[in-house]
Each structure stands twice: as structure tokens, then as C-alpha cells.
Coordinates of C-alpha atoms and ligand atoms in Angstrom, one line a residue:
M7 CA 32.6 6.4 -15.1
S8 CA 35.2 7.4 -17.6
A9 CA 37.0 10.7 -17.4
P10 CA 35.3 13.5 -19.4
R11 CA 36.8 14.1 -22.8
K12 CA 37.8 17.6 -23.6
L13 CA 36.4 19.6 -26.5
H14 CA 37.8 22.8 -27.9
I15 CA 35.7 24.8 -30.5
K16 CA 37.2 27.6 -32.5
S17 CA 34.5 29.6 -34.1
Y18 CA 34.7 32.2 -36.9
G19 CA 32.2 34.4 -38.5
C20 CA 28.6 35.3 -37.8
Q21 CA 26.3 35.0 -34.8
M22 CA 24.8 31.9 -36.4
N23 CA 28.2 30.2 -35.9
V24 CA 28.4 31.4 -32.3
Y25 CA 25.0 29.8 -31.7
D26 CA 25.9 26.6 -33.7
A27 CA 29.0 26.2 -31.6
Q28 CA 26.9 26.1 -28.4
R29 CA 24.6 23.6 -30.1
M30 CA 27.5 21.4 -30.9
V31 CA 28.6 21.5 -27.3
D32 CA 25.1 20.6 -26.2
T33 CA 25.0 17.7 -28.7
L34 CA 28.3 16.3 -27.5
A35 CA 27.8 16.8 -23.7
P36 CA 25.8 13.5 -23.4
E37 CA 28.8 11.8 -25.1
G38 CA 30.9 12.9 -22.1
F39 CA 32.6 16.0 -23.6
V40 CA 33.3 19.1 -21.6
E41 CA 34.7 22.3 -23.1
T42 CA 38.3 23.4 -22.7
A43 CA 40.0 26.7 -23.6
S44 CA 43.2 25.0 -24.6
I45 CA 43.9 23.2 -27.9
E46 CA 46.8 21.3 -26.4
D47 CA 44.5 19.7 -23.8
A48 CA 41.7 18.8 -26.2
D49 CA 40.7 15.3 -27.2
L50 CA 38.4 16.9 -29.9
V51 CA 39.0 20.1 -31.8
I52 CA 36.2 21.6 -33.9
L53 CA 37.0 24.3 -36.4
N54 CA 33.7 26.1 -36.9
T55 CA 34.5 27.8 -40.2
C56 CA 33.1 30.8 -42.0
H57 CA 33.0 31.0 -45.8
I58 CA 32.5 34.8 -45.9
R59 CA 36.0 35.5 -44.6
E60 CA 38.4 36.5 -47.3
K61 CA 40.5 33.6 -48.5
A62 CA 38.4 31.5 -46.2
S63 CA 39.4 28.0 -47.4
E64 CA 43.2 28.9 -47.4
K65 CA 42.9 30.1 -43.8
V66 CA 41.2 26.8 -42.9
F67 CA 44.0 24.8 -44.5
S68 CA 46.7 26.8 -42.7
E69 CA 44.8 26.4 -39.4
L70 CA 44.7 22.7 -40.1
G71 CA 48.4 22.6 -40.7
R72 CA 48.9 24.0 -37.2
L73 CA 46.4 21.5 -35.8
R74 CA 48.3 18.6 -37.4
V75 CA 51.3 19.6 -35.3
A76 CA 49.2 19.5 -32.2
K77 CA 47.7 16.2 -33.2
D78 CA 51.1 14.7 -33.8
E79 CA 52.3 16.0 -30.4
A80 CA 49.3 14.4 -28.7
A81 CA 50.0 11.1 -30.5
L82 CA 53.6 11.2 -29.1
R83 CA 52.1 11.4 -25.7
D84 CA 49.9 8.5 -26.6
R85 CA 46.8 10.6 -26.8
R86 CA 44.3 10.7 -29.7
M87 CA 43.2 14.1 -30.8
E88 CA 40.2 14.1 -33.2
I89 CA 39.7 17.0 -35.6
V90 CA 36.3 18.1 -37.0
V91 CA 35.8 20.8 -39.6
A92 CA 32.3 22.3 -39.4
G93 CA 30.6 25.4 -40.7
C94 CA 30.2 26.9 -44.1
V95 CA 33.7 26.0 -45.5
A96 CA 33.0 22.4 -44.6
Q97 CA 29.7 22.6 -46.4
A98 CA 31.2 24.2 -49.5
E99 CA 34.5 22.3 -49.7
G100 CA 34.0 19.1 -47.8
E101 CA 35.4 16.8 -50.5
E102 CA 38.4 19.0 -50.9
I103 CA 39.1 19.0 -47.2
I104 CA 38.9 15.2 -47.0
R105 CA 41.3 15.0 -50.0
R106 CA 43.8 17.5 -48.9
A107 CA 43.8 17.2 -45.1
P108 CA 44.2 13.6 -44.0
M109 CA 44.4 14.6 -40.3
V110 CA 40.8 15.7 -40.4
D111 CA 38.5 13.0 -38.9
V112 CA 35.1 14.5 -39.6
V113 CA 33.7 17.1 -42.0
V114 CA 30.2 18.2 -41.1
G115 CA 28.0 20.9 -42.7
P116 CA 25.7 23.2 -40.7
Q117 CA 22.6 21.1 -41.5
S118 CA 24.1 18.0 -39.9
Y119 CA 25.3 18.9 -36.4
H120 CA 22.9 16.6 -34.8
N121 CA 24.8 13.7 -36.4
L122 CA 28.1 14.6 -34.8
P123 CA 28.2 11.7 -32.3
Q124 CA 27.5 9.2 -35.1
L125 CA 30.0 10.8 -37.4
L126 CA 32.7 10.6 -34.7
A127 CA 31.9 6.9 -34.1
R128 CA 32.0 6.3 -37.9
A129 CA 35.4 8.1 -38.1
R130 CA 36.7 5.9 -35.4
T131 CA 35.8 2.7 -37.3
E132 CA 36.2 3.9 -40.9
G133 CA 39.0 6.5 -40.5
R134 CA 37.0 9.5 -41.8
A135 CA 33.4 10.7 -42.0
L136 CA 31.8 13.4 -44.2
D137 CA 28.3 14.7 -43.9
T138 CA 27.4 17.8 -45.9
E139 CA 23.9 16.8 -47.0
F140 CA 20.9 19.1 -46.9
P141 CA 18.6 16.6 -45.2
V142 CA 14.9 16.9 -45.9
E143 CA 14.0 16.4 -42.2
D144 CA 13.9 19.4 -39.9
K145 CA 17.3 19.7 -38.3
F146 CA 16.0 22.1 -35.7
A147 CA 13.8 19.4 -34.3
R148 CA 16.7 17.0 -33.7
L149 CA 19.1 19.2 -31.8
P150 CA 18.9 18.9 -28.0
Q151 CA 17.4 21.8 -26.1
P152 CA 20.0 24.0 -24.6
S153 CA 21.0 22.6 -21.2
R154 CA 20.5 24.8 -18.1
Q155 CA 24.3 24.9 -17.6
A156 CA 24.8 26.1 -21.2
I157 CA 22.2 28.8 -20.8
R158 CA 23.9 30.1 -17.6
A159 CA 27.3 30.1 -19.3
R160 CA 25.9 32.4 -21.9
G161 CA 25.1 35.0 -19.3
I162 CA 22.3 37.4 -19.5
S163 CA 22.2 37.9 -23.3
A164 CA 21.5 35.0 -25.6
F165 CA 21.0 34.2 -29.2
V166 CA 18.2 32.1 -30.6
T167 CA 18.1 31.0 -34.2
V168 CA 14.6 31.6 -35.7
Q169 CA 15.3 31.1 -39.3
E170 CA 18.2 29.8 -41.4
G171 CA 19.2 29.9 -45.1
C172 CA 18.4 32.5 -47.7
D173 CA 16.5 32.6 -51.0
K174 CA 17.9 36.0 -52.1
F175 CA 20.9 34.9 -54.1
C176 CA 23.0 38.0 -54.0
T177 CA 25.5 37.4 -56.7
F178 CA 28.6 37.6 -54.3
C179 CA 27.2 35.5 -51.5
V180 CA 27.7 31.8 -50.7
V181 CA 24.9 31.6 -48.1
P182 CA 22.1 30.3 -50.3
Y183 CA 24.5 27.5 -51.4
T184 CA 26.0 26.7 -48.0
R185 CA 23.0 27.2 -45.7
G186 CA 20.4 26.3 -48.3
A187 CA 16.8 27.5 -48.8
E188 CA 15.2 29.8 -46.2
T189 CA 13.5 27.8 -43.4
S190 CA 11.8 29.2 -40.3
R191 CA 11.3 27.5 -36.9
P192 CA 7.7 27.2 -35.6
V193 CA 6.7 29.9 -33.1
A194 CA 6.0 27.4 -30.3
R195 CA 9.6 26.1 -30.3
I196 CA 11.0 29.6 -30.2
V197 CA 8.6 30.6 -27.3
E198 CA 9.8 27.5 -25.5
D199 CA 13.5 28.3 -25.9
V200 CA 13.1 32.0 -24.9
T201 CA 10.9 31.1 -21.9
R202 CA 13.5 28.7 -20.7
L203 CA 16.3 31.2 -21.2
A204 CA 14.3 33.9 -19.4
D205 CA 13.6 31.4 -16.5
N206 CA 17.3 31.0 -16.2
G207 CA 18.0 34.7 -15.9
V208 CA 18.6 35.7 -19.5
R209 CA 17.3 39.3 -19.9
E210 CA 18.1 39.9 -23.6
V211 CA 17.4 37.7 -26.6
T212 CA 18.7 38.3 -30.1
L213 CA 16.7 36.4 -32.7
I214 CA 19.1 35.4 -35.5
G215 CA 18.9 34.2 -39.0
Q216 CA 20.7 35.0 -42.3
N217 CA 17.6 36.8 -43.5
V218 CA 15.7 37.1 -40.2
N219 CA 12.9 39.4 -41.3
A220 CA 11.9 36.8 -44.0
Y221 CA 10.8 34.8 -40.9
H222 CA 7.5 33.0 -41.6
G223 CA 7.4 30.2 -39.1
D224 CA 4.1 28.3 -38.3
G225 CA 2.1 30.0 -35.6
P226 CA -0.1 28.2 -33.0
D227 CA -3.0 29.1 -35.3
G228 CA -1.4 27.0 -38.1
R229 CA -0.7 30.0 -40.2
P230 CA 2.7 31.6 -40.9
W231 CA 3.7 34.4 -38.5
T232 CA 5.8 37.4 -39.4
L233 CA 8.8 38.5 -37.4
G234 CA 6.8 41.4 -36.0
R235 CA 4.1 39.1 -34.7
L236 CA 6.7 36.8 -33.2
L237 CA 8.3 39.8 -31.4
H238 CA 4.9 40.7 -30.0
R239 CA 4.5 37.2 -28.6
L240 CA 8.0 37.0 -27.2
A241 CA 7.6 40.3 -25.4
E242 CA 4.9 38.7 -23.2
I243 CA 7.5 36.4 -21.7
P244 CA 8.1 37.5 -18.0
G245 CA 11.6 38.6 -17.2
L246 CA 12.7 39.5 -20.7
A247 CA 13.8 43.1 -20.9
R248 CA 15.2 43.4 -24.4
L249 CA 14.6 41.9 -27.8
R250 CA 16.8 42.3 -30.9
Y251 CA 17.0 40.5 -34.3
S252 CA 19.7 40.2 -37.0
T253 CA 20.4 40.2 -39.9
S254 CA 17.6 41.9 -41.9
H255 CA 17.1 42.4 -45.6
P256 CA 15.7 45.8 -46.8
R257 CA 13.2 44.1 -49.1
D258 CA 11.5 42.1 -46.2
V259 CA 10.7 45.0 -43.9
E260 CA 6.9 44.8 -43.4
Q261 CA 4.3 46.6 -41.4
S262 CA 4.2 44.3 -38.4
L263 CA 7.9 44.7 -37.8
L264 CA 7.7 48.5 -37.9
E265 CA 4.7 48.3 -35.5
A266 CA 6.7 46.1 -33.2
H267 CA 9.3 48.9 -33.0
R268 CA 6.6 51.4 -32.3
D269 CA 4.6 49.4 -29.8
I270 CA 7.0 47.2 -27.9
P271 CA 9.4 48.9 -25.5
A272 CA 11.5 45.7 -25.3
V273 CA 12.3 45.8 -29.0
M274 CA 15.5 47.8 -29.2
P275 CA 15.7 50.8 -31.6
F276 CA 18.8 49.5 -33.4
V277 CA 18.7 47.6 -36.6
H278 CA 21.4 46.0 -38.7
L279 CA 20.2 46.6 -42.2
P280 CA 22.9 45.8 -44.8
V281 CA 22.8 47.8 -48.1
Q282 CA 26.1 46.7 -49.6
S283 CA 26.4 49.6 -52.0
G284 CA 24.9 53.0 -52.8
S285 CA 25.0 52.6 -56.5
D286 CA 21.9 51.4 -58.3
R287 CA 24.1 49.9 -61.1
I288 CA 26.1 47.9 -58.6
L289 CA 23.0 46.9 -56.6
A290 CA 21.5 45.5 -59.8
A291 CA 24.7 43.6 -60.6
M292 CA 24.6 42.2 -57.0
N293 CA 21.0 41.1 -57.6
R294 CA 19.9 42.9 -54.4
K295 CA 16.6 43.7 -56.1
H296 CA 16.4 47.1 -54.4
T297 CA 17.7 50.6 -55.3
A298 CA 19.5 53.1 -53.0
A299 CA 16.2 55.1 -53.0
D300 CA 14.2 52.0 -51.9
Y301 CA 16.7 51.6 -49.1
R302 CA 16.4 55.2 -48.0
R303 CA 12.6 54.8 -48.0
V304 CA 12.8 51.8 -45.8
I305 CA 15.0 53.7 -43.4
D306 CA 12.6 56.6 -43.4
R307 CA 9.7 54.3 -42.6
F308 CA 11.6 52.8 -39.6
R309 CA 12.2 56.4 -38.4
T310 CA 8.6 57.3 -38.7
F311 CA 7.6 54.4 -36.5
R312 CA 10.5 54.9 -34.0
P313 CA 12.2 58.3 -34.3
D314 CA 15.1 57.3 -32.0
I315 CA 16.0 54.3 -34.1
A316 CA 19.7 53.9 -35.3
F317 CA 21.2 51.6 -38.0
S318 CA 24.2 49.7 -38.9
S319 CA 25.0 48.1 -42.3
D320 CA 27.4 46.0 -44.3
F321 CA 29.2 47.3 -47.4
I322 CA 31.2 45.7 -50.1
V323 CA 33.7 47.9 -51.9
G324 CA 35.3 46.9 -55.2
F325 CA 32.5 44.7 -56.5
P326 CA 33.4 43.8 -60.2
G327 CA 32.8 46.8 -62.4
E328 CA 32.5 49.4 -59.5
T329 CA 33.7 52.8 -60.8
E330 CA 34.7 55.9 -58.8
D331 CA 31.2 57.2 -59.5
D332 CA 29.6 54.1 -58.1
F333 CA 31.8 54.3 -55.0
A334 CA 30.9 58.0 -54.6
A335 CA 27.3 57.0 -54.5
T336 CA 28.0 54.6 -51.6
L337 CA 29.8 57.4 -49.7
A338 CA 26.8 59.7 -50.4
L339 CA 24.3 57.2 -49.1
V340 CA 26.4 56.7 -45.9
A341 CA 26.6 60.5 -45.5
Q342 CA 22.8 60.7 -45.9
I343 CA 21.8 57.9 -43.6
G344 CA 24.2 58.5 -40.7
Y345 CA 25.1 55.2 -39.2
A346 CA 25.8 54.2 -35.6
G347 CA 28.4 51.8 -37.1
A348 CA 29.0 49.6 -40.1
Y349 CA 31.1 46.7 -41.4
S350 CA 32.9 47.1 -44.7
F351 CA 34.6 44.5 -46.8
K352 CA 36.7 44.4 -49.9
Y353 CA 34.9 42.2 -52.5
S354 CA 36.5 38.8 -52.9
P355 CA 35.2 36.2 -55.2
R356 CA 33.6 33.0 -53.8
A357 CA 33.7 29.9 -55.9
G358 CA 30.3 28.9 -57.3
T359 CA 28.7 32.4 -57.0
P360 CA 27.8 34.3 -60.2
A361 CA 30.0 37.3 -59.3
A362 CA 33.0 35.0 -59.3
D363 CA 32.7 34.8 -63.1
M364 CA 32.3 38.5 -63.6
Q365 CA 35.0 40.4 -65.5
E366 CA 36.3 43.9 -64.6
M367 CA 37.8 43.1 -61.3
V368 CA 38.7 46.4 -59.5
A369 CA 42.4 46.9 -59.0
P370 CA 43.6 45.9 -55.5
A371 CA 45.1 49.4 -54.9
A372 CA 41.7 51.1 -55.7
M373 CA 39.9 48.6 -53.4
D374 CA 42.3 49.4 -50.6
E375 CA 41.9 53.1 -51.1
R376 CA 38.1 52.9 -51.3
L377 CA 37.9 50.7 -48.2
A378 CA 40.0 53.2 -46.2
R379 CA 37.8 56.1 -47.3
L380 CA 34.6 54.3 -46.4
Q381 CA 35.9 53.1 -43.1
D382 CA 37.1 56.6 -42.3
L383 CA 33.6 58.0 -42.9
I384 CA 31.9 55.3 -40.9
E385 CA 34.3 55.7 -38.0
R386 CA 33.6 59.4 -37.9
Q387 CA 29.9 58.7 -37.9
Q388 CA 30.3 56.1 -35.1
H389 CA 32.4 58.6 -33.1
A390 CA 29.7 61.3 -33.6
F391 CA 27.0 58.9 -32.5
N392 CA 28.9 58.0 -29.3
R393 CA 29.8 61.6 -28.6
A394 CA 26.1 62.5 -28.9
A395 CA 25.3 60.2 -25.9
V396 CA 27.6 62.3 -23.6
G397 CA 25.4 64.3 -21.2
S398 CA 22.3 62.2 -21.7
T399 CA 20.9 59.4 -19.5
V400 CA 20.4 56.1 -21.2
D401 CA 19.1 52.7 -20.1
V402 CA 22.0 50.2 -19.8
L403 CA 21.5 46.4 -19.4
F404 CA 24.5 45.3 -17.2
E405 CA 26.2 42.1 -18.3
R406 CA 29.5 41.5 -16.6
P407 CA 32.5 42.9 -14.7
A408 CA 34.7 44.9 -17.0
R409 CA 38.4 44.2 -17.3
N410 CA 39.2 47.5 -15.4
D411 CA 39.0 47.0 -11.7
G412 CA 35.6 47.7 -10.1
Q413 CA 33.8 48.5 -13.3
I414 CA 30.7 46.8 -14.6
V415 CA 29.9 46.9 -18.3
G416 CA 26.6 46.7 -20.0
R417 CA 25.0 47.8 -23.3
T418 CA 22.9 50.7 -24.3
P419 CA 19.9 50.2 -26.6
Y420 CA 22.3 50.8 -29.4
L421 CA 24.8 48.1 -28.3
Q422 CA 27.3 50.6 -27.2
P423 CA 29.4 49.2 -24.3
A424 CA 28.8 51.4 -21.2
H425 CA 31.0 51.2 -18.1
V426 CA 30.2 52.3 -14.6
M427 CA 31.8 51.9 -11.1
A428 CA 29.4 49.6 -9.2
S429 CA 29.0 46.4 -7.4
E430 CA 28.3 43.1 -9.3
D431 CA 24.7 43.2 -7.9
I432 CA 23.7 45.3 -10.8
I433 CA 24.4 42.6 -13.4
G434 CA 21.2 41.6 -15.0
Q435 CA 19.5 44.9 -14.3
V436 CA 18.5 47.7 -16.7
L437 CA 19.5 51.0 -15.1
P438 CA 19.6 54.6 -16.2
V439 CA 23.2 55.8 -16.7
T440 CA 24.3 59.4 -17.1
I441 CA 27.0 59.3 -19.7
T442 CA 30.0 61.4 -18.8
R443 CA 32.5 60.6 -21.5
H444 CA 33.2 58.4 -24.4
E445 CA 36.1 56.6 -26.1
R446 CA 36.3 55.3 -29.6
Y447 CA 33.9 52.4 -29.0
S448 CA 32.8 52.7 -25.3
L449 CA 30.8 55.0 -23.1
F450 CA 31.5 55.8 -19.4
G451 CA 29.0 57.0 -16.9
T452 CA 27.5 57.1 -13.5
L453 CA 24.5 55.5 -11.9
P454 CA 22.0 57.4 -9.8
A455 CA 23.2 57.4 -6.2
N456 CA 20.9 54.6 -5.0
A457 CA 20.7 52.6 -8.2
G458 CA 22.5 49.4 -7.1
A459 CA 20.0 49.1 -4.2
I460 CA 16.9 49.1 -6.4
P461 CA 15.4 45.6 -6.6
R462 CA 15.8 44.1 -10.0
Q463 CA 12.1 43.7 -11.0
T464 CA 11.1 47.3 -10.4
R465 CA 13.6 48.3 -13.0
T466 CA 12.3 46.0 -15.7
P467 CA 10.6 48.2 -18.4
A468 CA 7.0 47.5 -19.2
L469 CA 7.1 44.7 -21.8
T470 CA 4.1 45.4 -23.9
G471 CA 2.1 48.4 -25.0
A472 CA 2.2 51.8 -23.4
Ligands
5AD526 N1 33.1 39.5 -50.7 C1 33.1 40.5 -49.8 N2 32.2 40.6 -48.8 C2 31.2 39.7 -48.7 N3 30.2 39.6 -47.9 C3 29.5 38.5 -48.3 N4 30.0 37.9 -49.3 C4 31.1 38.6 -49.7 C5 32.1 38.6 -50.7 N5 32.1 37.6 -51.6 C6 29.8 40.5 -46.8 C7 28.5 41.2 -47.1 C8 27.6 40.5 -46.1 C9 28.6 40.3 -44.9 C10 28.1 39.3 -43.9 O1 29.7 39.8 -45.6 O2 28.6 42.5 -46.8 O3 26.5 41.3 -45.7
SF4_527 FE1 23.7 36.5 -48.8 FE2 22.4 38.2 -47.3 FE3 22.2 38.3 -50.0 FE4 21.1 36.2 -48.6 S1 20.5 38.4 -48.5 S2 22.3 36.1 -50.5 S3 22.6 36.0 -46.9 S4 24.0 38.7 -48.7

């Protein structure tokens, strides 16, 4: 048997990319590849790129410059290093990468990862290979099922893609072009994946998709199922303690999803619901197809169904034409909603999107200033949210040893990291923790005296109904 070849994946961006990276590892494992943490050791380096990052393609080209040096050094030691560019920059700028970066062997878009072994073989005979097609066939069907080993490596919390692509066409966003039209995986496949994960000790599953609550995969009854219905089905899987989903669009929040939050204890009361701006004028220019009032109504509906629910969001500051008044409306919306946390970005044009042709760019200094003010407000809200937990007892799903000696870290229902002094036996359990203090992003607390001794199953919350 030949020695295993070593594979290093550097992933940027969203959870979809984290998941895709694992799928690429699974696809290449039968070819004899094992993962390595070091680029220098690698026979194959995959850059799993994200187009949403600011100056995304420039960053990819400068990363490739560094990789060329590593590739040259490997060649001096008589070793071949292959370089693959994957992800959304590959999809959007594949031809350009091939033209400008001769050290790249393969460029592969997110729809074509199942072709990686063939593409590498083609690159070895033909020099280069590019695959950024949107195939008509179902790419989900062709990827290997996650291997047992891969599942364990992912620990007790796992991501499962349930839908991909987006039909919303926000004017700033490349996703509809790089990830294509919205497609949903059939219910049966997702149930299979989640069952296998749960059988291997995974206790929390996050369903992911660019527009996850647009989910409409075929159900076993041959009809399209909503995300809410899917959550009800997945909650029946033994061993699973927590279900989450991300990222949601305010326009696609429907009744069955709200009911899932009300009726299923495993569905966590924390929703990432990007709004992007609080100004109706800017929301219209972004083609969001909702107003700030619509968004507030959606938030209120969630709260009616699940009073302890909390939210995070994404914001873009400095969208073309954004005035001080528009920005003030964003601050007002944030103040009104009260977030547990949020991500904020300065607008940056993406080639091929309608907003890239818009005039009236906001001056860089104004963008910086607005971003700082927004981030300051969001940070204060996050701080208040964490402070409010002090003195209360919250369920924590324990995931791994913390960096600090003797501490084990888990997550609250709101994804706050929570640390306790305990033995590693509690990993995988959901236990009540009394929160004693907080830092900027983390909580610290204590377990009930006998908690570590409680057998795992008795601590699993009821999974359906009350
Ligand atoms: N400029 C700035 N931020 C962007 N995002 C998407 N496209 C852009 C862009 N062109 C942000 C949005 C989205 C998040 C994933 O990235 O806020 O929700
Ligand atoms: Fe992009 Fe999200 Fe808008 Fe779809 S809904 S176009 S993924 S920002």
C-alpha cells in the first residue's frame, strides 16, 4: 500500500464552507488522503474561499503567492504539492485564477466537489483543470456519506446542509450567482444523516443553508416539507438534544417554524435573522423586499411563540446612497430589537451584482465611523445579554476541555460559551449551570454538586411535545 498523501484545507467564510471542507475530506479519503495541520507537509492544499469577504479575490491571490513559495520549496525537496482553489471565489473568478495563477492545479466551484478526484487526475495529465459548472444533476446525491471517523472528529455538535443557493437576489450579494438557485435536499436523506450523526454521539445538529427557512425538500409523502415540519421529524431522532438552523430570511418565516419553536424543546430559542439595514429606503435599494416594520413584526411573532427567544443579525453599513438618517434608522432598529449579538460589515462592491454599478458610494471615513458606532451599540447589547445570565441557571451542552486547566466548555441555548470546573465525563451532556460571572464573550459557572455523576440519558431533555 502506498503512503497516505497529506491534505491541508484552509477554509474561509460561512458554515457552508466548514461543512463543504469536511465533504471534500470525505471525497478525497478513498483516494488515500489524510488531513494535516501543516501546509509545509501537505501534498495537496485546498483554499476553500469566500466571496463575501472584503477584497476577497485580492486576498486569494496574495494567499496563492505565499503558496507558490511553499510549492517551490516542496519541488526543491523533490516533492509535488498540488494546489486547489475551491469555494465561491473559485466559482466567480475561476477563469481569472487559471489565467493569473499558474501554480494552481485545480479550480473547483461548490457544485462540483464530487468531481475532485477526477479533476486532480486531469490536472496531472493536462496540467490544469477547471470545473465551475452548475450541473443539472443533484450534487448532494453524489457526495459520499460522512464517514464514521469524520463524524467523531466533528465532536458533539455537527452541521448538516439542508438547502443551498438563494433566489432572493439582494443587490449587494453574490450568493445567487456563486451558489445558484435555491435547492433543498429530500427529507429522507437529512433524516439519514442526522440519525447517523446521533448514533455516533452527536447531540446537537445545526441545519444550514444560505436561505435555510426557504427549505422545501421532498417529504416521504412526496410533497414539499417546510423547515418547521423537518424540525419536528428530526426531533424524534433518539439521542439528539438540540436543533438549530441558519441562516434565515425574514420573508420566509412561516407558521410551522414558529410552532416548532413553541412545541419542540430541542429547537433552541436563538435565531440568526439578518436584516442588513433599518432604513426602508436602503432596504428597497438592497432588494430585500421587506421593510423595517415587517422585520419587527416577524421578531414579535417569534417572541409570541417563544418568549425567551433571542436574535442575532447581519448589518451592512455604507450601502450606496446611505445617509446619516438612514444609518440612524439602523441604530434605532437595533436599539428596539435588542440583540444577543450581531455581525456588521462595511459595504463593499462585488463584481456582477447590481449594487456594484450604483453611484453615490459612501465616503470611507463615514463608513468607518458608522461601523464603529454600530459595533459599539451591538457590543453593549451583547454585554448586557451576557450580564443578564449571571445569577440564573441555564442548560449547557458540554463540548470539550477548555484551554484553561481543568475547565470544560459548553454552550448555552444562546450559543454563549459557558465554562465550569469539571471532569471530562460531562462532555456530551446537557447540564444545568448556575452562572456566577461573565466576561466579554463567555460565561462562567458551577454545576450542581452531583452533576458529573448523573448518567447521560437522564439529562436528555424531552424531545417532542410537553
Ligand atoms: N458588502 C458587505 N457585506 C456583505 N454581505 C454580503 N455581501 C456583502 C457586500 N457586498 C454580508 C451580509 C450578509 C453576510 C453574510 O455578509 O450582511 O448577511
Ligand atoms: Fe444573499 Fe442572503 Fe440576500 Fe440570498 S437572502 S441574496 S444569500 S444576502
